Every structure is written in C-alpha cells, then in structure tokens.
Amino acid sequence: MLLTLSDHISFMLQRARQNAFFNAPLEWDIKMLYPSEYEYSLKAVELMRERTGIKIPDQEAAFIALHFINSHYDNRDMQETVFITKVIQNVLNIASYHYGRPFDRSSYLDCNNKVTT
C-alpha cells in the first residue's frame, strides 16, 4: 500500500500544482460504505494542504480512501475494489429507478427523508 499510495500522492500533487483534477464519481458511495477510511483520507488531504500550501480538493479523499480500502483485502486489487463499489452504486441506481424517486446522496435517507433499507 505504501508504494501505490505514495505514487498516487506524488501524481496528485503534480496535478494539483497544475489545477488539473479528476471527478470522483464514487465519492458518495465511498463515504457511505467506508466512512472510517474516508474520514482518515479527508484528514490526510487537510494535512497535505497545510504542509504543501497547495489547494487540494476534498474529492481527492475518495481516491486516497480506495488505497486504504484495498489494503484491508489481501486477495483483491484496486480494480476489484472499484468494481465492487460500482456494483453497489448500480444497485442503488436500480432501486431508485424501481421506486421512482431519487435518493439523497448525502445520507441514507431518501428524498422524502424516510429511512431507506
């Protein structure tokens, strides 16, 4: 994990200096499914901002969290972790379509503030 994470951070800092950032389409899913890893990643982003003086967006925390998530599973690689997260995202999209209403992506509550299960 150290090697891949340090490589990611190095590349991310290069992009940040050029104001070139990627969208994090799985950010909500990572926040909800792996809250501890995401919170640690947000702290890491804040620490990097403080130490480098570079404006790093919070969305980078999602990418960093994937490294932490992946490190928990010896038999999986990053592609499999992303794949599993996308499958969960697709299941949520299907449920949203089936029930005919969008889900509030900031919580486990649907758009009508009812707990979803």
CSV table of C-alpha atoms in Angstrom, one decimal:
chain,number,residue,atom,x,y,z
A,1,MET,CA,0.0,0.0,0.0
A,2,LEU,CA,2.8,2.4,0.8
A,3,LEU,CA,4.2,2.3,-2.7
A,4,THR,CA,0.9,2.7,-4.5
A,5,LEU,CA,-0.3,5.4,-2.1
A,6,SER,CA,2.9,7.4,-2.3
A,7,ASP,CA,2.8,7.2,-6.1
A,8,HIS,CA,-0.8,8.4,-6.1
A,9,ILE,CA,0.0,11.3,-3.8
A,10,SER,CA,3.0,12.3,-5.9
A,11,PHE,CA,0.9,12.3,-9.1
A,12,MET,CA,-1.9,14.1,-7.3
A,13,LEU,CA,0.4,16.9,-6.1
A,14,GLN,CA,1.7,17.3,-9.6
A,15,ARG,CA,-1.9,17.6,-10.9
A,16,ALA,CA,-2.8,20.0,-8.1
A,17,ARG,CA,0.0,22.4,-9.0
A,18,GLN,CA,-1.5,22.5,-12.5
A,19,ASN,CA,-5.1,22.7,-11.2
A,20,ALA,CA,-5.9,19.5,-13.1
A,21,PHE,CA,-8.3,17.3,-11.1
A,22,PHE,CA,-10.4,14.3,-11.8
A,23,ASN,CA,-14.0,13.9,-10.7
A,24,ALA,CA,-14.6,11.3,-8.1
A,25,PRO,CA,-17.9,9.6,-9.3
A,26,LEU,CA,-17.8,7.0,-6.5
A,27,GLU,CA,-17.2,9.6,-3.7
A,28,TRP,CA,-20.7,9.3,-2.2
A,29,ASP,CA,-20.5,5.5,-2.3
A,30,ILE,CA,-17.1,5.5,-0.6
A,31,LYS,CA,-18.3,8.0,2.1
A,32,MET,CA,-21.3,5.8,2.9
A,33,LEU,CA,-19.8,2.3,2.6
A,34,TYR,CA,-16.4,3.1,4.1
A,35,PRO,CA,-16.8,6.1,6.4
A,36,SER,CA,-13.7,5.5,8.6
A,37,GLU,CA,-11.4,5.2,5.6
A,38,TYR,CA,-13.0,8.3,4.0
A,39,GLU,CA,-12.6,10.3,7.2
A,40,TYR,CA,-8.9,9.4,7.5
A,41,SER,CA,-8.5,10.3,3.9
A,42,LEU,CA,-10.0,13.7,4.5
A,43,LYS,CA,-7.6,14.3,7.4
A,44,ALA,CA,-4.7,13.3,5.1
A,45,VAL,CA,-5.9,15.8,2.4
A,46,GLU,CA,-6.1,18.5,5.0
A,47,LEU,CA,-2.6,17.7,6.3
A,48,MET,CA,-1.2,17.8,2.8
A,49,ARG,CA,-2.8,21.2,2.2
A,50,GLU,CA,-1.2,22.5,5.4
A,51,ARG,CA,2.2,21.1,4.6
A,52,THR,CA,2.4,21.9,0.9
A,53,GLY,CA,0.2,25.1,0.7
A,54,ILE,CA,-1.4,23.5,-2.4
A,55,LYS,CA,-5.1,23.7,-2.9
A,56,ILE,CA,-6.2,20.1,-2.9
A,57,PRO,CA,-10.0,19.4,-3.3
A,58,ASP,CA,-11.8,17.2,-0.8
A,59,GLN,CA,-12.7,14.8,-3.7
A,60,GLU,CA,-9.1,13.5,-3.6
A,61,ALA,CA,-10.1,11.9,-0.3
A,62,ALA,CA,-12.2,9.4,-2.2
A,63,PHE,CA,-9.2,8.3,-4.2
A,64,ILE,CA,-7.0,8.0,-1.2
A,65,ALA,CA,-9.7,6.1,0.7
A,66,LEU,CA,-9.6,3.5,-2.1
A,67,HIS,CA,-6.0,2.7,-1.2
A,68,PHE,CA,-7.0,2.2,2.5
A,69,ILE,CA,-9.9,0.1,1.5
A,70,ASN,CA,-7.8,-2.0,-0.8
A,71,SER,CA,-5.2,-2.6,1.8
A,72,HIS,CA,-7.8,-4.4,4.0
A,73,TYR,CA,-8.2,-7.2,1.5
A,74,ASP,CA,-5.1,-9.2,0.7
A,75,ASN,CA,-6.7,-11.0,-2.2
A,76,ARG,CA,-8.1,-8.0,-4.0
A,77,ASP,CA,-6.5,-5.3,-6.1
A,78,MET,CA,-7.7,-1.7,-6.7
A,79,GLN,CA,-9.6,-2.6,-9.8
A,80,GLU,CA,-11.7,-5.2,-7.9
A,81,THR,CA,-12.4,-2.7,-5.1
A,82,VAL,CA,-13.6,-0.1,-7.7
A,83,PHE,CA,-15.6,-2.7,-9.4
A,84,ILE,CA,-17.4,-3.8,-6.2
A,85,THR,CA,-18.1,-0.1,-5.4
A,86,LYS,CA,-19.6,0.4,-8.9
A,87,VAL,CA,-21.8,-2.7,-8.5
A,88,ILE,CA,-23.2,-1.2,-5.2
A,89,GLN,CA,-23.7,2.1,-7.0
A,90,ASN,CA,-25.6,0.4,-9.8
A,91,VAL,CA,-27.8,-1.5,-7.3
A,92,LEU,CA,-28.7,1.8,-5.7
A,93,ASN,CA,-29.5,3.3,-9.1
A,94,ILE,CA,-31.8,0.4,-9.9
A,95,ALA,CA,-33.6,0.7,-6.6
A,96,SER,CA,-34.0,4.4,-7.2
A,97,TYR,CA,-35.4,3.7,-10.6
A,98,HIS,CA,-37.7,1.0,-9.3
A,99,TYR,CA,-39.2,3.2,-6.6
A,100,GLY,CA,-39.5,6.2,-8.9
A,101,ARG,CA,-37.6,8.6,-6.8
A,102,PRO,CA,-34.0,9.7,-6.3
A,103,PHE,CA,-32.1,9.0,-3.1
A,104,ASP,CA,-30.5,11.8,-1.1
A,105,ARG,CA,-26.8,11.1,-1.9
A,106,SER,CA,-25.7,12.9,1.3
A,107,SER,CA,-27.3,10.4,3.7
A,108,TYR,CA,-29.1,7.1,3.9
A,109,LEU,CA,-32.4,9.0,3.8
A,110,ASP,CA,-34.4,9.1,0.5
A,111,CYS,CA,-35.5,12.4,-0.9
A,112,ASN,CA,-38.6,12.3,1.3
A,113,ASN,CA,-36.5,12.0,4.4
A,114,LYS,CA,-37.6,8.4,5.1
A,115,VAL,CA,-35.0,5.9,6.1
A,116,THR,CA,-34.2,3.5,3.3
A,117,THR,CA,-33.3,-0.1,3.8
